Coordinates of C-alpha atoms in Angstrom, one line a residue:
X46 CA 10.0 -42.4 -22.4
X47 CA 6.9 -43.7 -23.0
X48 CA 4.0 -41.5 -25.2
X49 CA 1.3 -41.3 -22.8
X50 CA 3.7 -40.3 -20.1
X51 CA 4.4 -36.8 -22.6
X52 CA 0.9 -36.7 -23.5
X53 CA 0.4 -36.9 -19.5
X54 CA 3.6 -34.2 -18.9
X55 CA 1.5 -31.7 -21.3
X56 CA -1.8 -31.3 -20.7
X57 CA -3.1 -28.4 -22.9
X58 CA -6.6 -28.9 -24.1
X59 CA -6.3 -28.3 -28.6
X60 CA -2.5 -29.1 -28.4
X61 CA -0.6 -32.3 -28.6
X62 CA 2.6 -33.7 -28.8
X63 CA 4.3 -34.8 -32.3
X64 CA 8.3 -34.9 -31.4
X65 CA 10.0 -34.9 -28.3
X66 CA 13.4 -34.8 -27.2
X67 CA 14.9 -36.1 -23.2
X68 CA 18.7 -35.1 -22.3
X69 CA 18.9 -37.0 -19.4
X70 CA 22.2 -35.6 -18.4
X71 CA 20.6 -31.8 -18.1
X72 CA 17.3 -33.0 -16.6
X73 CA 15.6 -31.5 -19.9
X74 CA 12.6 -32.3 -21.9
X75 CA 11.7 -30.4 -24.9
X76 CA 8.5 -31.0 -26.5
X77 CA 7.2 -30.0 -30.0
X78 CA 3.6 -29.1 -29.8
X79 CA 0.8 -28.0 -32.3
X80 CA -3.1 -27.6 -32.7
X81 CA -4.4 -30.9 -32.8
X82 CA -7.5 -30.0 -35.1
X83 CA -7.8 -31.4 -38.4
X84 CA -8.3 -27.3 -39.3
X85 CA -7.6 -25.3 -36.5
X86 CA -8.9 -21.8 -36.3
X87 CA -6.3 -19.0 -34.4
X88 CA -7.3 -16.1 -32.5
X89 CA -6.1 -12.5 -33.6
X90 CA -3.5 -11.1 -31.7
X91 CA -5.0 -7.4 -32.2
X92 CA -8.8 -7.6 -31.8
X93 CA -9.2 -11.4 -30.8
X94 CA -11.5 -13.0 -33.4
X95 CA -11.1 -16.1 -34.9
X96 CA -9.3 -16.4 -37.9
X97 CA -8.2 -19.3 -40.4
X98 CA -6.1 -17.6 -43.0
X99 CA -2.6 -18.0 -42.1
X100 CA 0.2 -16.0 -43.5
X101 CA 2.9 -17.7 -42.0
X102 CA 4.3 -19.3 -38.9
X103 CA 7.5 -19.8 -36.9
X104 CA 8.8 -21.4 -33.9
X105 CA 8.6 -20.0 -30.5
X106 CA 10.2 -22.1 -27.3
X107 CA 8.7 -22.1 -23.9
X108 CA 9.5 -22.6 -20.4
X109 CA 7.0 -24.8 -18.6
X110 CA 6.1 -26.1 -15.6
X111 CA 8.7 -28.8 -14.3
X112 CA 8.3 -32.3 -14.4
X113 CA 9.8 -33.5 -11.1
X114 CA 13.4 -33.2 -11.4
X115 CA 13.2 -32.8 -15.1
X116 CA 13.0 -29.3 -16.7
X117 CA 10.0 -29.5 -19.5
X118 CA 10.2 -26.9 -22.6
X119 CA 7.6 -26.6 -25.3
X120 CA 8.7 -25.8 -28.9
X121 CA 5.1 -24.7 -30.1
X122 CA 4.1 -23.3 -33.8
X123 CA 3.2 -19.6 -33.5
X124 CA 1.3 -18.4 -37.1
X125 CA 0.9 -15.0 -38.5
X126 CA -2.8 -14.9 -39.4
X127 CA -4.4 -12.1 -42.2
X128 CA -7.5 -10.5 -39.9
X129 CA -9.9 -8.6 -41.9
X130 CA -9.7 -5.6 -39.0
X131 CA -6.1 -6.1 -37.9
X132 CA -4.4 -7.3 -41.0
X133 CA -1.2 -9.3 -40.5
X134 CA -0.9 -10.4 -36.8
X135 CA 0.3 -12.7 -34.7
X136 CA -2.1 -15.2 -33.4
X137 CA -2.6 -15.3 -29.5
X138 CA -1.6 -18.9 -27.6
X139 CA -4.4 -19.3 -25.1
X140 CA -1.9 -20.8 -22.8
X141 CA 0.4 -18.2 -22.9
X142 CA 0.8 -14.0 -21.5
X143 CA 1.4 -11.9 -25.0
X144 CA 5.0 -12.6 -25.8
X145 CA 6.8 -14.1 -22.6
X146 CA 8.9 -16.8 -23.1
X147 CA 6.9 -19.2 -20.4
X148 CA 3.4 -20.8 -20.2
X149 CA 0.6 -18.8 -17.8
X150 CA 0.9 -21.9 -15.7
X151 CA 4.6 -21.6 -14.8
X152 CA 3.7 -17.5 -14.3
X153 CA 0.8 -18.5 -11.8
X154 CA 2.6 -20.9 -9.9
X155 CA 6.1 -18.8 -9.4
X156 CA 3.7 -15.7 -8.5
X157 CA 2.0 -18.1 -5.5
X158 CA 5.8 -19.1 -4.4
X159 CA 6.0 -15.3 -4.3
X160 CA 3.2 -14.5 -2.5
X161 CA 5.3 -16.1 0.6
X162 CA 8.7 -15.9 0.3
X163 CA 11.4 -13.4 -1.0
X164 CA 11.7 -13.1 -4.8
X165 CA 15.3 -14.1 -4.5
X166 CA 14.2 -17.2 -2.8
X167 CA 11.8 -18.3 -5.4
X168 CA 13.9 -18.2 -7.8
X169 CA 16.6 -20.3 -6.6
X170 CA 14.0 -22.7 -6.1
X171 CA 12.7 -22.6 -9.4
X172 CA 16.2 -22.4 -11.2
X173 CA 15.5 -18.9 -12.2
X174 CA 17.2 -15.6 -12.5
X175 CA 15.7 -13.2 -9.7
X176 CA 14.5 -10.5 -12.3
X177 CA 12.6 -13.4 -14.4
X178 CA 10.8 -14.3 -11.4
X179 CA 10.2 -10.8 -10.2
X180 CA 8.8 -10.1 -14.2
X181 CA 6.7 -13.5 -14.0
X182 CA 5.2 -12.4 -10.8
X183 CA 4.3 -8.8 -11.8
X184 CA 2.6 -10.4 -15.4
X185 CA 0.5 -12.2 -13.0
X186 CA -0.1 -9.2 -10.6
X187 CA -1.3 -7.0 -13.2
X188 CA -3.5 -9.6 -14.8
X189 CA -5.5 -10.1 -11.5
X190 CA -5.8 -6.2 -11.0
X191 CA -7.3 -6.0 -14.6
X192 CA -9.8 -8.1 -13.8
X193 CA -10.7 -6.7 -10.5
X194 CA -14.1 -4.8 -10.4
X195 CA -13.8 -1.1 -10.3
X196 CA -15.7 0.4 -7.5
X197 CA -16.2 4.4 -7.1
X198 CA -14.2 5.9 -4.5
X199 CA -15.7 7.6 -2.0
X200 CA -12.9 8.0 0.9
X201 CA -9.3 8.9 0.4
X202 CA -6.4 8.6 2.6
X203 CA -3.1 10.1 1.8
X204 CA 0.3 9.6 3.7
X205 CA 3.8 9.5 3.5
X206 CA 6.1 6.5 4.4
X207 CA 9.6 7.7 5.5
X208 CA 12.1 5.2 4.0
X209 CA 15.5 6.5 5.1
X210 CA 18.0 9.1 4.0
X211 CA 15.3 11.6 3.5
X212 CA 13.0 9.7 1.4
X213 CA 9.8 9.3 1.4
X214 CA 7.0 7.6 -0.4
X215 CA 3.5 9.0 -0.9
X216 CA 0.9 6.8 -0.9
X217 CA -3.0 7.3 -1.5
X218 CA -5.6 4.9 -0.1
X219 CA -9.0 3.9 -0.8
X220 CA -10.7 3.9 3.3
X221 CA -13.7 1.9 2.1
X222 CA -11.8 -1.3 1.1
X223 CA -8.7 -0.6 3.2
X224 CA -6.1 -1.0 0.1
X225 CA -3.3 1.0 -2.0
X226 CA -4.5 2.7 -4.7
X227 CA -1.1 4.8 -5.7
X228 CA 2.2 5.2 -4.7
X229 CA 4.7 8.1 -5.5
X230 CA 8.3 9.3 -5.3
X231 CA 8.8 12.0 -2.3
X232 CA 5.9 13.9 -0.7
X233 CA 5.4 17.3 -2.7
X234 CA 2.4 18.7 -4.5
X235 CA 3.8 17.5 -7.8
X236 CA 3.7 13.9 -6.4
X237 CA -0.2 14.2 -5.2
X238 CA -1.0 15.8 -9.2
X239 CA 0.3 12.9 -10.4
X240 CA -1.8 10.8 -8.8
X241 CA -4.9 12.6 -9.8
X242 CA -3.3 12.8 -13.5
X243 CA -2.5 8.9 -13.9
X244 CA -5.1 7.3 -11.1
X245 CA -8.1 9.4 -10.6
X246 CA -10.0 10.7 -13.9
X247 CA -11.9 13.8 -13.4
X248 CA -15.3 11.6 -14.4
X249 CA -14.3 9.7 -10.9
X250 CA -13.4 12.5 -8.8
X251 CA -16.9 13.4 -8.2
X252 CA -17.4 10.5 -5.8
X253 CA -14.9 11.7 -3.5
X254 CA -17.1 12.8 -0.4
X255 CA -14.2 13.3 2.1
X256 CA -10.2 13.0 2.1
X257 CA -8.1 12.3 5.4
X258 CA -4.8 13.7 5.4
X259 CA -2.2 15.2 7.9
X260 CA -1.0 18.7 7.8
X261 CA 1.0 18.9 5.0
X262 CA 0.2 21.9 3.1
X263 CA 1.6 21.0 -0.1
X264 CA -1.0 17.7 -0.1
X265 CA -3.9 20.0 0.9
X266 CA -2.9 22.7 -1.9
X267 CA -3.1 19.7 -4.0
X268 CA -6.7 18.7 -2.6
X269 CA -8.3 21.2 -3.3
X270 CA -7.5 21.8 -6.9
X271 CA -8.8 18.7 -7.8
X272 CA -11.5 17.7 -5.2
X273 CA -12.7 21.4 -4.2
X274 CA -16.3 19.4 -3.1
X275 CA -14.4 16.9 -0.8
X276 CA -14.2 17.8 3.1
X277 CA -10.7 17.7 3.8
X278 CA -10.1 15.8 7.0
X279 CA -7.0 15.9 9.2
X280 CA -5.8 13.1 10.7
X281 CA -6.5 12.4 14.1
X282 CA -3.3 10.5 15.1
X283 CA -1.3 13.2 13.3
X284 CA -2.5 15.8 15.5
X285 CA -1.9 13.8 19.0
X286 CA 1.4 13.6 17.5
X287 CA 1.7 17.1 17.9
X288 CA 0.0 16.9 21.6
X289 CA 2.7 14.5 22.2
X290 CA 5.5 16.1 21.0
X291 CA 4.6 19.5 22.9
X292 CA 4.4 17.1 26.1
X293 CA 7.9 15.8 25.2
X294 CA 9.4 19.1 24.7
X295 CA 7.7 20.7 27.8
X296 CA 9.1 17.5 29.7
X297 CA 12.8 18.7 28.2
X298 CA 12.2 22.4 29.2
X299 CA 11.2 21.3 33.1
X300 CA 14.3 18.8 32.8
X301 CA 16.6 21.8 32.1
X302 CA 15.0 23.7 34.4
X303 CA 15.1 21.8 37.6
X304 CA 18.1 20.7 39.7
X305 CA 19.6 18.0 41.4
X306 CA 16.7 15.3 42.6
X307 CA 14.1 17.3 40.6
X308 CA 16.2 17.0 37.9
X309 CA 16.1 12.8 38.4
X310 CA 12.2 12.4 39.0
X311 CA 12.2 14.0 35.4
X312 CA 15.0 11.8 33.5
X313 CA 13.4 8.3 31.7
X314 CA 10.1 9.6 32.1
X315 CA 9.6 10.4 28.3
X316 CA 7.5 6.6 27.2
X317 CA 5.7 6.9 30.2
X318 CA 4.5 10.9 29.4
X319 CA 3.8 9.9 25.6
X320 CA 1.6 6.8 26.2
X321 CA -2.2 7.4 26.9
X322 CA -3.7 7.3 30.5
X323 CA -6.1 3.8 30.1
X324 CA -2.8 1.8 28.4
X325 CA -0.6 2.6 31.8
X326 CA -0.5 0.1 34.8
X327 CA -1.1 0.6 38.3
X328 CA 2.7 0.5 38.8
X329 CA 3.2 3.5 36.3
X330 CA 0.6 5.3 37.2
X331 CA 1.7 5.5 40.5
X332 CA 5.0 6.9 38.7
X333 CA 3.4 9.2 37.2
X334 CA 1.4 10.6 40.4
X335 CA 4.5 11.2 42.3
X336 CA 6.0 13.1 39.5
X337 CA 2.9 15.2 39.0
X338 CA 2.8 16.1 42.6
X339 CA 6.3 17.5 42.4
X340 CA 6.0 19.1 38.8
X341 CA 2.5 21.0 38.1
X342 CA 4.0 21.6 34.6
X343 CA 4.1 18.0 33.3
X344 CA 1.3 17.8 35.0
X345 CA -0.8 19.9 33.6
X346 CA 0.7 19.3 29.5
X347 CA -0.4 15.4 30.1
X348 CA -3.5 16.7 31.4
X349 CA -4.2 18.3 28.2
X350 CA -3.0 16.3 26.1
X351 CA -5.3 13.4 27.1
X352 CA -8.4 15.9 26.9
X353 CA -7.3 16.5 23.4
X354 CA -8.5 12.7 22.7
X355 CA -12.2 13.9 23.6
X356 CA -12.0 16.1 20.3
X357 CA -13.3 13.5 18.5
X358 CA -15.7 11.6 20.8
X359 CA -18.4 14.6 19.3
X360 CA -20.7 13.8 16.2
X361 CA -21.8 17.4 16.2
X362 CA -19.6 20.6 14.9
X363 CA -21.2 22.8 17.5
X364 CA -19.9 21.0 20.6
X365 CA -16.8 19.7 19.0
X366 CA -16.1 23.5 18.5
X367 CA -17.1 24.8 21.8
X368 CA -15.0 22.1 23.5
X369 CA -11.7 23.3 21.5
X370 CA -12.8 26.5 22.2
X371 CA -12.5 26.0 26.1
X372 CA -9.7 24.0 25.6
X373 CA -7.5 27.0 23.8
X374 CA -9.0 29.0 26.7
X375 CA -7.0 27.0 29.1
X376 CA -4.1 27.3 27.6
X377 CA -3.9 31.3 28.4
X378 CA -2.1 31.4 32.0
X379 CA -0.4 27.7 32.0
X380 CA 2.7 29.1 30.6
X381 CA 3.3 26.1 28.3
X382 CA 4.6 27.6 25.2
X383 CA 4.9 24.4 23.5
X384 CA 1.1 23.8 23.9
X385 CA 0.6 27.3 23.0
X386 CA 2.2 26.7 19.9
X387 CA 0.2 23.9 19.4
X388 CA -3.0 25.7 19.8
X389 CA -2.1 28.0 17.3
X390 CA -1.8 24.9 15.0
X391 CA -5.2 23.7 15.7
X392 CA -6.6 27.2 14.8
X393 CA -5.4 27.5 11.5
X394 CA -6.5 24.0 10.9
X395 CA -10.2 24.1 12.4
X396 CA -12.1 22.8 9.8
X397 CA -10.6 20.4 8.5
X398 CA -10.7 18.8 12.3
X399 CA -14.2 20.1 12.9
X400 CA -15.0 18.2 9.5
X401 CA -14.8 14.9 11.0
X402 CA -18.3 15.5 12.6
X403 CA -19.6 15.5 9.0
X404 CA -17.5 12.2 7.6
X405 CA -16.0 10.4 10.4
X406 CA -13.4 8.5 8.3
X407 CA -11.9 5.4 9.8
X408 CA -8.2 7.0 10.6
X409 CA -6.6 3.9 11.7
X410 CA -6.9 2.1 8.3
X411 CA -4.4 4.6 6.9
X412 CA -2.0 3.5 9.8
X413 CA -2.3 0.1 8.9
X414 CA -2.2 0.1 5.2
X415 CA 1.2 1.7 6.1
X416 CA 2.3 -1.0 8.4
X417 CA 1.2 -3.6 6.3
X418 CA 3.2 -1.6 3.3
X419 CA 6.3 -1.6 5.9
X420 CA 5.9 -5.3 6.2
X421 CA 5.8 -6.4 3.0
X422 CA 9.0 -4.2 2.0
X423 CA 10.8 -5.5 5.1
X424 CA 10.3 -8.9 3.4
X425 CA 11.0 -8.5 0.4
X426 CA 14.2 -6.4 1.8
X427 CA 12.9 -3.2 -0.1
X428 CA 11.6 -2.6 -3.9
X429 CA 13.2 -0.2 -6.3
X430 CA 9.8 -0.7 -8.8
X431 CA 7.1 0.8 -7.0
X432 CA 4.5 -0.5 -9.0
X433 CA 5.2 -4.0 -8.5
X434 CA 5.3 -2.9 -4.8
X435 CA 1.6 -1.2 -5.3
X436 CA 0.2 -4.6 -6.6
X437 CA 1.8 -6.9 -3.9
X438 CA 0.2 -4.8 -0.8
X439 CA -3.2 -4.9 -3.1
X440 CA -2.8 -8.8 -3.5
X441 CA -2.1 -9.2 0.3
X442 CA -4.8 -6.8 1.3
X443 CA -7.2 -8.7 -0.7
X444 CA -6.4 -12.1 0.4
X445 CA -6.3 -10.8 3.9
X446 CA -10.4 -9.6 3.7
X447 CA -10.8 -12.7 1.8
X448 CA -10.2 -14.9 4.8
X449 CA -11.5 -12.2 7.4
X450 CA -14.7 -12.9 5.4

């Protein structure tokens, strides 16, 4: 092999080439490298200043990028250098993440591979185990959130992603740039203080204007130990879920109820009860028309269920409160005891609905953080390490406003 075809192959700026080596029948090619200054200077490994004092040196082999078909590994000289601050340390290879056994190139391009495609994938292609890929990827993953400017957050959103066989993953988001900032094992009050332990300093806390969450009481406990300024917020879509469900079980009570053809208007109505009034076609509407004229009941839960909506059409606490106020007045004489359960729901938690008059958080950018969480696991076909999970959504998210922009 010709030299300017490995000088070519290398292609590190202060390094050349003095030996090399080609196994032709393993596709290899190992190259010895070293500083190509007449006296180099190396950078401390502890507190990065330049030093020239060398204690000693040895040889440390790298994977790099491949060369076609051909596999290319660098045997380069790593020096132990005496620093006046550090002492005896190991110099730092500008070309190379702390002590990995491959070059930041070969990192960065495995982690774009990655960026589309399965792990498990990438590293077939790349003739690599899975979890050296996986490590590769996360190196380069952290490296980019470190360098990511830290902006104060202002608006928090917590939720929980069920993942099967009673598990569930708690994950806080910042509303303002629509990312991950934490995720967390199970959905207690010992999950959320972790989060304010590890992620949130108390010096940062005092940003936090408002917090939308549902109606978990163990994350509001939580809240207001260590944001008591912060408006707590309740999730809009979290309480329609409750309108819905009372609808749904009021529809099972009147099924139960009636009998015979009554009984059949009712059965494979549930979709059509749960799905708001201005998404229905004419066809369904009609549907729902005829059922309404033959059941007051449903009638009057799916009534009140899309007046709930209104709730948060106000901008000022005093209406906002009388309209729930008339709202819970209708519910006296309907004998609905699904809805009045439901309106004894909403009383406990009047504030932190009425609050949205003062900080009208976006609520559908915690939805789709979470969908975009459930995509990415989906993908990947889940994630044991739920840090490496936290930095791919924030990646994605990122490039996603990127290109949006």
């Amino acid at each position: 092999m010709p030299e300017d075809i490995v000088a070519r192959i290398l292609r590190l700026p202060g390094y050349g080439v003095y030996a090399w080596e080609a196994a032709e029948a393993a596709s290899r090619l190992t190259l010895w490298i070293r500083p190509t200054a007449e006296e180099p200077s190396y950078v401390c490994g502890g507190c990065g200043i330049s030093v020239r004092d060398v204690h000693s040196w040895t040889e440390r082999r790298l994977r790099d990028l491949p060369w076609g078909t051909w596999q290319v590994w660098l045997v380069v000289e790593v020096h132990r250098v005496r620093c006046r601050r550090c002492g005896v340390r190991t110099e730092r290879l500008p070309f190379v993440m702390g002590k990995t056994h491959s070059t930041t190139r070969l990192d960065v391009a495995v982690a774009q591979a990655c960026e589309s495609a399965p792990v498990s994938r990438v590293a077939a292609t790349w003739h690599l185990p899975p979890e050296t890929a996986r490590r590769m990827d996360k190196r380069v993953l952290r490296r980019w959130a470190a360098g990511r400017p830290r902006k104060p957050v202002r608006y928090l959103g917590v939720d929980e992603i069920f993942l099967g066989k009673v598990k569930f993953l708690t994950v806080v988001s910042d509303l303002e740039t629509r990312e991950p900032l934490w995720m967390g094992r199970e959905r207690k009050r010992e999950t959320l203080d972790r989060f304010f332990a590890e992620a949130l300093p108390p010096r940062r806390r005092r940003a936090v204007r408002a917090v939308c969450v549902d109606m978990w009481e163990p994350f509001v406990q939580s809240l207001r130990t260590h944001l008591p300024r912060a408006r707590i917020v309740y999730d809009k879509f979290h309480v329609l879920r409750h309108a819905s469900e009372a609808v749904d079980e009021t529809r099972r009570a009147e099924f139960f109820r009636k009998r015979g053809e009554a009984r059949a208007l009712v059965r494979g109505k549930r979709w059509l009860l749960l799905r708001s009034w201005t998404h229905l076609d004419r066809e369904d509407r009609q549907t729902l028309r005829e059922l309404f004229a033959l059941n007051r009941r449903l009638a009057k839960a799916y009534l009140l269920k899309e007046q709930l909506a209104q709730l948060w059409t106000y901008t000022y606490e005093g209406w906002a409160r009388r309209f729930l106020t008339t709202w819970l007045r209708a519910l006296r004489w309907q004998r609905l005891p699904a809805f009045q359960k439901l309106g004894r729901l909403l009383t406990r938690h009047l504030d932190g609905i009425l609050n949205y008059c003062h900080e009208p958080v976006p609520f559908g950018t915690v939805e789709a953080i979470n969908g975009n969480i459930r995509a990415i696991v989906r993908r990947g076909r889940g994630y044991g390490d739920h840090e490496y999970l936290l930095l791919k959504v924030q990646k994605a998210t990122a490039a996603r406003h990127r290109q949006a922009a």
